[in-house]
GROMACS .gro file of C-alpha atoms in nm:
model
  267
    1UNK     CA    1   1.937  -0.400  -0.610
    2UNK     CA    2   1.952  -0.272  -0.971
    3UNK     CA    3   1.803  -0.588  -1.125
    4UNK     CA    4   1.613  -0.704  -0.817
    5UNK     CA    5   1.257  -0.672  -0.691
    6UNK     CA    6   1.247  -0.660  -0.311
    7UNK     CA    7   0.920  -0.749  -0.137
    8UNK     CA    8   0.862  -0.676   0.233
    9UNK     CA    9   0.549  -0.813   0.401
   10UNK     CA   10   0.428  -0.524   0.617
   11UNK     CA   11   0.131  -0.730   0.735
   12UNK     CA   12  -0.011  -1.075   0.666
   13UNK     CA   13  -0.329  -1.081   0.874
   14UNK     CA   14  -0.698  -1.065   0.804
   15UNK     CA   15  -0.919  -0.763   0.873
   16UNK     CA   16  -0.919  -0.801   1.254
   17UNK     CA   17  -0.546  -0.868   1.283
   18UNK     CA   18  -0.379  -1.127   1.505
   19UNK     CA   19  -0.406  -1.142   1.803
   20UNK     CA   20  -0.778  -1.082   1.781
   21UNK     CA   21  -0.930  -0.856   2.044
   22UNK     CA   22  -1.107  -1.069   2.313
   23UNK     CA   23  -0.956  -1.396   2.186
   24UNK     CA   24  -0.743  -1.633   2.396
   25UNK     CA   25  -0.696  -1.910   2.138
   26UNK     CA   26  -0.360  -2.081   2.090
   27UNK     CA   27  -0.270  -1.865   1.790
   28UNK     CA   28  -0.367  -1.534   1.950
   29UNK     CA   29  -0.166  -1.619   2.264
   30UNK     CA   30   0.124  -1.779   2.077
   31UNK     CA   31   0.480  -1.673   2.157
   32UNK     CA   32   0.582  -1.742   1.795
   33UNK     CA   33   0.617  -1.393   1.641
   34UNK     CA   34   0.512  -1.535   1.304
   35UNK     CA   35   0.159  -1.569   1.445
   36UNK     CA   36   0.138  -1.196   1.522
   37UNK     CA   37  -0.012  -1.045   1.210
   38UNK     CA   38  -0.094  -0.687   1.121
   39UNK     CA   39  -0.338  -0.626   0.836
   40UNK     CA   40  -0.225  -0.737   0.492
   41UNK     CA   41   0.005  -0.512   0.290
   42UNK     CA   42   0.340  -0.531   0.112
   43UNK     CA   43   0.614  -0.288   0.015
   44UNK     CA   44   0.778  -0.327  -0.327
   45UNK     CA   45   1.120  -0.178  -0.399
   46UNK     CA   46   1.325  -0.166  -0.716
   47UNK     CA   47   1.585   0.055  -0.875
   48UNK     CA   48   1.416   0.314  -1.092
   49UNK     CA   49   1.555   0.589  -1.318
   50UNK     CA   50   1.595   0.826  -1.022
   51UNK     CA   51   1.699   0.580  -0.751
   52UNK     CA   52   1.517   0.325  -0.542
   53UNK     CA   53   1.139   0.329  -0.590
   54UNK     CA   54   0.923   0.241  -0.290
   55UNK     CA   55   0.567   0.141  -0.377
   56UNK     CA   56   0.302   0.020  -0.134
   57UNK     CA   57   0.026  -0.222  -0.214
   58UNK     CA   58  -0.256  -0.093   0.010
   59UNK     CA   59  -0.241   0.135   0.314
   60UNK     CA   60  -0.363  -0.105   0.579
   61UNK     CA   61  -0.530  -0.002   0.903
   62UNK     CA   62  -0.198  -0.061   1.081
   63UNK     CA   63   0.013   0.136   0.833
   64UNK     CA   64   0.167   0.372   1.089
   65UNK     CA   65   0.287   0.079   1.298
   66UNK     CA   66   0.404  -0.106   0.989
   67UNK     CA   67   0.603   0.192   0.860
   68UNK     CA   68   0.776   0.249   1.193
   69UNK     CA   69   0.860  -0.119   1.229
   70UNK     CA   70   1.001  -0.137   0.875
   71UNK     CA   71   1.193   0.192   0.905
   72UNK     CA   72   1.006   0.322   0.600
   73UNK     CA   73   1.125   0.674   0.526
   74UNK     CA   74   0.960   0.738   0.188
   75UNK     CA   75   0.657   0.631  -0.014
   76UNK     CA   76   0.662   0.706  -0.385
   77UNK     CA   77   0.323   0.559  -0.480
   78UNK     CA   78   0.042   0.333  -0.358
   79UNK     CA   79  -0.144   0.070  -0.559
   80UNK     CA   80  -0.478  -0.038  -0.412
   81UNK     CA   81  -0.619  -0.386  -0.447
   82UNK     CA   82  -0.970  -0.275  -0.348
   83UNK     CA   83  -1.148  -0.041  -0.110
   84UNK     CA   84  -1.230  -0.256   0.194
   85UNK     CA   85  -1.151  -0.086   0.524
   86UNK     CA   86  -0.852  -0.298   0.626
   87UNK     CA   87  -0.678  -0.211   0.297
   88UNK     CA   88  -0.733   0.167   0.288
   89UNK     CA   89  -0.775   0.311   0.638
   90UNK     CA   90  -0.405   0.384   0.685
   91UNK     CA   91  -0.419   0.639   0.402
   92UNK     CA   92  -0.412   0.942   0.632
   93UNK     CA   93  -0.068   0.833   0.757
   94UNK     CA   94   0.073   0.928   0.416
   95UNK     CA   95   0.060   1.291   0.530
   96UNK     CA   96   0.398   1.277   0.699
   97UNK     CA   97   0.565   1.183   0.370
   98UNK     CA   98   0.398   1.485   0.208
   99UNK     CA   99   0.526   1.710   0.484
  100UNK     CA  100   0.883   1.578   0.462
  101UNK     CA  101   0.918   1.555   0.085
  102UNK     CA  102   0.678   1.837  -0.010
  103UNK     CA  103   0.511   1.655  -0.296
  104UNK     CA  104   0.190   1.467  -0.359
  105UNK     CA  105   0.179   1.088  -0.361
  106UNK     CA  106   0.005   0.916  -0.655
  107UNK     CA  107  -0.256   0.652  -0.570
  108UNK     CA  108  -0.365   0.391  -0.824
  109UNK     CA  109  -0.674   0.172  -0.832
  110UNK     CA  110  -0.962   0.063  -1.049
  111UNK     CA  111  -1.255   0.300  -1.100
  112UNK     CA  112  -1.459   0.166  -0.806
  113UNK     CA  113  -1.163   0.191  -0.567
  114UNK     CA  114  -1.075   0.543  -0.676
  115UNK     CA  115  -1.436   0.652  -0.626
  116UNK     CA  116  -1.443   0.494  -0.279
  117UNK     CA  117  -1.118   0.662  -0.176
  118UNK     CA  118  -1.249   0.998  -0.289
  119UNK     CA  119  -1.567   0.942  -0.087
  120UNK     CA  120  -1.417   0.800   0.235
  121UNK     CA  121  -1.135   1.055   0.244
  122UNK     CA  122  -1.328   1.347   0.099
  123UNK     CA  123  -1.150   1.593   0.330
  124UNK     CA  124  -0.820   1.508   0.159
  125UNK     CA  125  -0.954   1.636  -0.172
  126UNK     CA  126  -1.092   1.964  -0.039
  127UNK     CA  127  -0.883   2.236  -0.209
  128UNK     CA  128  -0.931   2.463   0.093
  129UNK     CA  129  -0.823   2.204   0.353
  130UNK     CA  130  -0.495   2.243   0.542
  131UNK     CA  131  -0.279   1.964   0.687
  132UNK     CA  132  -0.443   1.682   0.494
  133UNK     CA  133  -0.278   1.420   0.274
  134UNK     CA  134  -0.170   1.550  -0.066
  135UNK     CA  135  -0.274   1.281  -0.310
  136UNK     CA  136  -0.313   1.227  -0.683
  137UNK     CA  137  -0.579   0.969  -0.765
  138UNK     CA  138  -0.530   0.773  -1.087
  139UNK     CA  139  -0.765   0.515  -1.237
  140UNK     CA  140  -0.581   0.225  -1.393
  141UNK     CA  141  -0.677  -0.030  -1.654
  142UNK     CA  142  -0.495  -0.354  -1.721
  143UNK     CA  143  -0.148  -0.211  -1.668
  144UNK     CA  144   0.055   0.092  -1.567
  145UNK     CA  145   0.416   0.202  -1.567
  146UNK     CA  146   0.579   0.319  -1.245
  147UNK     CA  147   0.939   0.432  -1.208
  148UNK     CA  148   1.061   0.252  -1.515
  149UNK     CA  149   0.878  -0.076  -1.456
  150UNK     CA  150   0.564  -0.220  -1.617
  151UNK     CA  151   0.299  -0.347  -1.374
  152UNK     CA  152  -0.007  -0.551  -1.462
  153UNK     CA  153  -0.339  -0.515  -1.277
  154UNK     CA  154  -0.542  -0.836  -1.288
  155UNK     CA  155  -0.906  -0.844  -1.164
  156UNK     CA  156  -0.996  -1.131  -0.931
  157UNK     CA  157  -1.329  -1.232  -0.780
  158UNK     CA  158  -1.375  -1.121  -0.419
  159UNK     CA  159  -1.720  -1.215  -0.295
  160UNK     CA  160  -1.972  -0.997  -0.475
  161UNK     CA  161  -1.700  -0.760  -0.590
  162UNK     CA  162  -1.348  -0.766  -0.728
  163UNK     CA  163  -0.994  -0.717  -0.607
  164UNK     CA  164  -0.690  -0.635  -0.817
  165UNK     CA  165  -0.388  -0.863  -0.822
  166UNK     CA  166  -0.066  -0.688  -0.919
  167UNK     CA  167   0.207  -0.856  -1.122
  168UNK     CA  168   0.560  -0.716  -1.147
  169UNK     CA  169   0.788  -0.935  -1.355
  170UNK     CA  170   0.759  -1.290  -1.225
  171UNK     CA  171   0.607  -1.183  -0.892
  172UNK     CA  172   0.234  -1.145  -0.825
  173UNK     CA  173   0.038  -1.036  -0.519
  174UNK     CA  174  -0.317  -1.173  -0.505
  175UNK     CA  175  -0.477  -1.103  -0.170
  176UNK     CA  176  -0.851  -1.094  -0.095
  177UNK     CA  177  -0.993  -1.326  -0.357
  178UNK     CA  178  -1.205  -1.636  -0.392
  179UNK     CA  179  -1.215  -1.672  -0.770
  180UNK     CA  180  -0.952  -1.653  -1.041
  181UNK     CA  181  -1.101  -1.646  -1.390
  182UNK     CA  182  -0.944  -1.831  -1.681
  183UNK     CA  183  -0.830  -1.497  -1.825
  184UNK     CA  184  -0.670  -1.397  -1.495
  185UNK     CA  185  -0.509  -1.739  -1.462
  186UNK     CA  186  -0.351  -1.697  -1.804
  187UNK     CA  187  -0.197  -1.367  -1.692
  188UNK     CA  188  -0.063  -1.535  -1.378
  189UNK     CA  189   0.138  -1.800  -1.561
  190UNK     CA  190   0.516  -1.831  -1.538
  191UNK     CA  191   0.553  -1.688  -1.188
  192UNK     CA  192   0.857  -1.734  -0.969
  193UNK     CA  193   0.661  -1.615  -0.664
  194UNK     CA  194   0.288  -1.591  -0.603
  195UNK     CA  195   0.146  -1.437  -0.285
  196UNK     CA  196  -0.206  -1.574  -0.244
  197UNK     CA  197  -0.502  -1.523  -0.012
  198UNK     CA  198  -0.572  -1.809   0.231
  199UNK     CA  199  -0.800  -1.690   0.508
  200UNK     CA  200  -0.873  -2.006   0.706
  201UNK     CA  201  -0.915  -2.383   0.678
  202UNK     CA  202  -1.274  -2.387   0.560
  203UNK     CA  203  -1.413  -2.198   0.260
  204UNK     CA  204  -1.535  -1.839   0.293
  205UNK     CA  205  -1.776  -1.643   0.076
  206UNK     CA  206  -1.511  -1.393  -0.033
  207UNK     CA  207  -1.171  -1.553   0.040
  208UNK     CA  208  -0.994  -1.873  -0.048
  209UNK     CA  209  -0.981  -2.133   0.224
  210UNK     CA  210  -0.658  -2.330   0.261
  211UNK     CA  211  -0.755  -2.620   0.033
  212UNK     CA  212  -0.897  -2.383  -0.228
  213UNK     CA  213  -0.573  -2.184  -0.225
  214UNK     CA  214  -0.373  -2.505  -0.271
  215UNK     CA  215  -0.595  -2.601  -0.565
  216UNK     CA  216  -0.519  -2.266  -0.728
  217UNK     CA  217  -0.147  -2.320  -0.670
  218UNK     CA  218  -0.178  -2.652  -0.851
  219UNK     CA  219  -0.363  -2.479  -1.134
  220UNK     CA  220  -0.128  -2.180  -1.171
  221UNK     CA  221   0.199  -2.368  -1.108
  222UNK     CA  222   0.414  -2.087  -0.964
  223UNK     CA  223   0.760  -2.194  -0.854
  224UNK     CA  224   0.692  -2.072  -0.499
  225UNK     CA  225   0.376  -1.956  -0.320
  226UNK     CA  226   0.338  -1.762   0.005
  227UNK     CA  227  -0.002  -1.757   0.176
  228UNK     CA  228  -0.128  -1.431   0.325
  229UNK     CA  229  -0.438  -1.258   0.471
  230UNK     CA  230  -0.439  -1.523   0.743
  231UNK     CA  231  -0.685  -1.558   1.030
  232UNK     CA  232  -0.622  -1.707   1.374
  233UNK     CA  233  -0.750  -2.036   1.237
  234UNK     CA  234  -0.404  -2.091   1.084
  235UNK     CA  235  -0.110  -2.148   1.318
  236UNK     CA  236   0.212  -2.080   1.133
  237UNK     CA  237   0.427  -2.383   1.218
  238UNK     CA  238   0.138  -2.631   1.210
  239UNK     CA  239   0.021  -2.520   0.866
  240UNK     CA  240   0.371  -2.513   0.720
  241UNK     CA  241   0.422  -2.871   0.838
  242UNK     CA  242   0.122  -2.975   0.625
  243UNK     CA  243   0.221  -2.789   0.310
  244UNK     CA  244   0.429  -2.903   0.015
  245UNK     CA  245   0.781  -2.751   0.008
  246UNK     CA  246   0.692  -2.500  -0.264
  247UNK     CA  247   0.411  -2.346  -0.054
  248UNK     CA  248   0.496  -2.151   0.260
  249UNK     CA  249   0.312  -1.927   0.507
  250UNK     CA  250   0.409  -1.560   0.489
  251UNK     CA  251   0.475  -1.368   0.808
  252UNK     CA  252   0.511  -1.002   0.902
  253UNK     CA  253   0.850  -0.850   0.812
  254UNK     CA  254   0.942  -1.140   0.582
  255UNK     CA  255   1.157  -1.013   0.293
  256UNK     CA  256   1.179  -1.176  -0.050
  257UNK     CA  257   1.409  -1.084  -0.336
  258UNK     CA  258   1.386  -1.204  -0.693
  259UNK     CA  259   1.523  -1.097  -1.032
  260UNK     CA  260   1.333  -0.827  -1.221
  261UNK     CA  261   1.331  -0.935  -1.587
  262UNK     CA  262   1.462  -0.684  -1.836
  263UNK     CA  263   1.149  -0.710  -2.053
  264UNK     CA  264   0.944  -0.562  -1.767
  265UNK     CA  265   1.162  -0.251  -1.772
  266UNK     CA  266   1.037   0.052  -1.963
  267UNK     CA  267   1.247   0.325  -2.119
   0.00000   0.00000   0.00000
């Protein structure tokens, strides 16, 4: 895996997950496991200076279940897209990694996200507290370096707020968005793989609908796109049958691997 970026989809669902509590629709009762979606999150892995680095994007509400299902035995860092509940509420589950490895885990986000994490999880930053997550909050700008690799943070419109896309080499993860500025679009050029928000068939005030997502794919021209943050409005097989070959529907536990360009490596 020395020159490879490995991406594992820990969850591909919207904030309520799939199946939805109380719902008996065809997607929520489907026997296709690709329609069973935990909240959206991915795990990135690459070979760093001291071995394999394991970096989460978001600690979703279902993180404990996701980690057990994926056999995740270490977390080296977390990058947060934004501070909405379904993307942060699994944070407390990081404690076990602190207990096992006896070191703090760095968390990265923009200024608003860092402030929200400090507020929501205030107990974790109480110097007198015992048995709480040991965390190091870091505010990031347009880029950061983690475990020998350069990562770009790209602000996207998300309703009245923003969400950060993260680009590593020719891979980018852009969940929870309904607007990509011209500047952001320029930074998302030349991608081998784009993971893009597509909540449902019709537009939403803070997420791309399916046709809007496809319009952005046409604009950005990645070689391959995987749709995520999916609601029960989107049945996996039916949607894939409608899509062009270079656009697919992501599903929980899907694994992608792609080359990690040398010019994204840092000494």
